[in-house]
Every structure is written in structure tokens, then in C-alpha cells.
Short mmCIF file of C-alpha atoms in Angstrom, two decimals:
data_model
loop_
_atom_site.label_atom_id
_atom_site.label_comp_id
_atom_site.label_asym_id
_atom_site.label_seq_id
_atom_site.Cartn_x
_atom_site.Cartn_y
_atom_site.Cartn_z
CA MET A 14 -21.04 5.74 10.47
CA SER A 15 -22.23 4.09 13.65
CA TYR A 16 -24.72 5.66 16.01
CA SER A 17 -21.98 6.00 18.62
CA SER A 18 -19.39 7.63 16.39
CA ALA A 19 -22.01 10.11 15.19
CA ALA A 20 -22.75 11.01 18.81
CA ILE A 21 -19.05 11.44 19.63
CA ALA A 22 -18.63 13.77 16.64
CA THR A 23 -21.70 15.79 17.64
CA PHE A 24 -20.53 16.08 21.24
CA GLY A 25 -17.15 17.34 20.05
CA ASN A 26 -18.69 19.85 17.65
CA ILE A 27 -21.12 21.38 20.12
CA LEU A 28 -18.75 21.38 23.08
CA GLY A 29 -16.42 23.32 20.78
CA THR A 30 -19.28 25.67 19.98
CA LEU A 31 -19.96 26.23 23.68
CA ASP A 32 -16.29 27.04 24.27
CA HIS A 33 -16.37 29.48 21.35
CA LEU A 34 -19.46 31.15 22.81
CA ALA A 35 -17.85 31.46 26.25
CA ALA A 36 -14.70 32.92 24.69
CA LYS A 37 -16.74 35.48 22.73
CA ALA A 38 -18.62 36.42 25.90
CA GLN A 39 -15.31 36.99 27.69
CA LYS A 40 -13.97 39.07 24.79
CA ALA A 41 -17.19 41.11 24.75
CA GLY A 42 -16.77 41.84 28.45
CA VAL A 43 -19.79 39.93 29.74
CA SER A 44 -19.30 39.89 33.49
CA ASP A 45 -19.10 36.75 35.55
CA GLU A 46 -22.12 38.15 37.41
CA ARG A 47 -24.16 37.89 34.18
CA LEU A 48 -22.95 34.29 33.79
CA VAL A 49 -24.59 33.53 37.12
CA GLU A 50 -27.66 35.74 36.71
CA GLY A 51 -28.31 35.96 32.95
CA ARG A 52 -31.41 34.14 31.77
CA LEU A 53 -34.08 34.42 29.10
CA ALA A 54 -37.04 34.39 31.49
CA GLU A 55 -37.36 34.60 35.24
CA ASP A 56 -38.48 30.97 35.55
CA MET A 57 -35.54 29.60 33.52
CA LEU A 58 -32.16 28.45 34.76
CA PRO A 59 -29.29 30.93 34.38
CA LEU A 60 -26.53 30.86 31.78
CA GLU A 61 -24.02 28.94 33.89
CA SER A 62 -26.60 26.18 34.38
CA GLN A 63 -27.12 25.92 30.63
CA PHE A 64 -23.41 25.25 30.10
CA ARG A 65 -23.27 22.82 33.02
CA ILE A 66 -26.40 20.87 32.08
CA ALA A 67 -25.20 20.53 28.47
CA VAL A 68 -21.98 18.98 29.76
CA ASN A 69 -23.87 16.72 32.16
CA GLN A 70 -26.00 15.42 29.28
CA VAL A 71 -22.75 14.32 27.63
CA TYR A 72 -21.47 12.77 30.86
CA MET A 73 -24.69 10.80 31.35
CA ALA A 74 -24.40 9.47 27.79
CA LEU A 75 -20.75 8.59 28.25
CA GLY A 76 -21.76 6.65 31.35
CA ARG A 77 -24.77 4.85 29.95
CA VAL A 78 -23.43 4.07 26.48
CA TRP A 79 -19.64 3.93 26.92
CA GLY A 80 -19.53 2.76 30.55
CA MET A 81 -17.48 5.75 31.70
CA ASP A 82 -17.88 6.81 35.32
CA ILE A 83 -17.62 10.60 35.18
CA PRO A 84 -18.97 12.64 38.08
CA HIS A 85 -21.53 15.22 37.05
CA GLU A 86 -20.75 18.91 37.28
CA GLU A 87 -22.80 19.77 40.37
CA THR A 88 -21.15 22.97 41.59
CA ALA A 89 -22.38 26.23 40.12
CA LEU A 90 -19.73 27.88 37.97
CA ALA A 91 -18.69 31.36 39.05
CA SER A 92 -16.66 32.53 36.03
CA PHE A 93 -16.26 32.09 32.31
CA ASP A 94 -12.77 30.72 33.04
CA GLU A 95 -14.43 27.94 35.05
CA VAL A 96 -16.90 27.31 32.20
CA ARG A 97 -14.07 26.99 29.71
CA ALA A 98 -12.09 24.66 31.99
CA MET A 99 -15.17 22.46 32.42
CA LEU A 100 -15.68 22.38 28.63
CA ALA A 101 -12.03 21.42 28.09
CA ARG A 102 -12.42 18.51 30.55
CA ALA A 103 -15.62 17.42 28.80
CA ARG A 104 -13.90 17.46 25.42
CA GLU A 105 -11.10 15.28 26.83
CA HIS A 106 -13.65 12.78 28.12
CA VAL A 107 -15.39 12.70 24.73
CA GLY A 108 -12.04 12.08 23.06
CA SER A 109 -11.32 9.14 25.33
CA ALA A 110 -14.82 7.74 24.75
CA GLY A 111 -14.01 7.58 21.06
CA GLU A 112 -11.33 5.04 21.94
CA ARG A 113 -13.78 2.82 23.83
CA GLU A 114 -16.39 0.41 22.61
CA ALA A 115 -19.94 1.67 22.88
CA ALA A 116 -22.89 -0.43 23.89
CA ALA A 117 -24.62 -2.26 21.06
CA HIS A 118 -27.11 0.00 19.29
CA ASP A 119 -30.00 -2.08 20.66
CA ALA A 120 -28.66 -2.41 24.23
CA GLU A 121 -31.33 -1.45 26.74
CA ILE A 122 -30.99 1.86 28.54
CA ASP A 123 -33.24 2.05 31.59
CA MET A 124 -33.33 5.42 33.30
CA THR A 125 -35.47 7.00 35.95
CA LEU A 126 -35.61 10.76 36.34
CA PRO A 127 -35.53 12.43 39.76
CA ASN A 128 -39.30 13.02 39.46
CA GLY A 129 -39.89 9.26 39.14
CA MET A 130 -40.57 9.13 35.39
CA ARG A 131 -38.97 6.02 33.90
CA PHE A 132 -37.82 5.54 30.32
CA VAL A 133 -36.59 2.32 28.71
CA MET A 134 -35.11 2.51 25.22
CA ALA A 135 -32.34 1.16 23.04
CA ALA A 136 -28.92 2.84 23.24
CA HIS A 137 -29.28 4.45 19.80
CA GLU A 138 -32.75 5.74 20.77
CA TYR A 139 -31.39 7.10 24.04
CA LEU A 140 -28.75 9.13 22.20
CA ARG A 141 -31.07 10.22 19.39
CA ASP A 142 -34.27 10.90 21.33
CA TRP A 143 -33.05 11.88 24.81
CA THR A 144 -29.45 13.05 24.84
CA MET A 145 -29.21 15.03 21.62
CA PRO A 146 -32.41 17.07 22.03
CA ASN A 147 -31.49 17.93 25.63
CA PHE A 148 -27.88 18.69 24.71
CA TYR A 149 -28.90 20.98 21.84
CA PHE A 150 -31.61 22.65 23.94
CA HIS A 151 -29.14 23.75 26.60
CA ALA A 152 -26.48 24.74 24.05
CA ALA A 153 -29.00 26.81 22.08
CA THR A 154 -30.32 28.37 25.28
CA ALA A 155 -26.77 29.41 26.27
CA TYR A 156 -26.44 31.01 22.81
CA ALA A 157 -29.75 32.82 23.23
CA ILE A 158 -28.88 34.13 26.69
CA LEU A 159 -25.57 35.45 25.40
CA ARG A 160 -27.40 37.19 22.54
CA LYS A 161 -29.72 38.74 25.12
CA GLU A 162 -26.63 39.84 27.08
CA GLY A 163 -25.46 41.74 24.00
CA VAL A 164 -22.78 39.40 22.65
CA ASP A 165 -22.48 39.81 18.88
CA LEU A 166 -23.33 36.27 17.77
CA GLY A 167 -24.69 34.90 14.54
CA LYS A 168 -25.59 31.47 13.29
CA ILE A 169 -21.98 30.83 12.22
CA ASP A 170 -21.01 31.09 15.89
CA PHE A 171 -23.24 28.10 16.59
CA VAL A 172 -22.24 26.03 13.58
CA GLY A 173 -18.67 27.24 13.11
CA PHE A 174 -17.48 23.64 12.93
CA LEU A 175 -18.95 23.59 9.41
CA ALA A 176 -16.07 25.83 8.25
CA ARG A 177 -13.95 22.72 7.70
CA TYR A 178 -16.28 21.77 4.86
CA ALA A 179 -16.24 25.19 3.14
CA ARG A 180 -14.94 25.31 -0.42
CA PRO A 181 -14.59 28.17 -2.86
CA ALA A 182 -17.71 28.83 -4.90
CA GLY A 183 -17.51 27.61 -8.40
#
């Protein structure tokens, strides 16, 4: 499996997880107000930002590695319906990236953060060392905030995509 196809699969899995989490929050009656205000600590970004930043990590990768020009999600989301619509769009973009050629694994990715820090790495390093840790961080933080908000979640809610591999014991 190539570095790029592994990333596409991971994006699809975790975007699906995020949609599942948002759906469970809706079913549990978590208010849209908690989406906007819920956080783990006062100095952390709220739940809606965790969903949005996770998606933007994917969009940045799709741009840098697959050459896709996808505008970032800049507007704060006001409802779980908006979160789920954003996640559906992101999953469509990931699906179309799978039909494109990715940059060579050793292609140079040169990025500068808003604070001026600059990183230069190979495309496979960018996905492995930058994108995936940030993507998982924001997905796991969304999970944790929803747990704090009282949504009945367990580990299977985060890794539910593994169900396709389940077999009877024996």
C-alpha cells in the first residue's frame, strides 16, 4: 500500500468516525449551543472548532499532496447539521482524491505556519508526521468533549470502522 492510499483510507475512516460522533451527539440531545461552547478546558478551542480543524487538516493535505484546491472551512459551525454537512463534503473530496495521482513520496513539502515557523519535509513525512497527528488530535478531542458533554461513547465509537474486519470467534 502506498503512503498516499494509506492516508486516503485513514481520512475516510476518521471522517466517518467524526460523522458517527456528531450523529450520536444529536441523538443524545446535545444542544447546538454546546457544540459552540463545549470544551475540555477554558483555554482550548470549542467542539465545533475541533470538527472544523480536523477537516481543514485533510483539506491542507489534499492540496499539498494531491494538488486539490479546496477552500478551508473558516466559518464557525452553528449546528450539528452543519457539522455533518461539512463532513459529508470532506468525505466526497477524499473520495475524489483517491482518483488522482498523489505527489511522489519524496516530493518536497514546504510550509510556513501563521506564526512564521517553517517546515520542509517529504510528502510521506508531511502526511505521517504533520497531518495524521494533527488530524487524530482534533478528532480525539472532539470525542473527549462529547464524552464530557454526557454522550454515551466508548472506544468502539472511535474505531467503529474496524467492524468490517470482525469475524466470529473460533
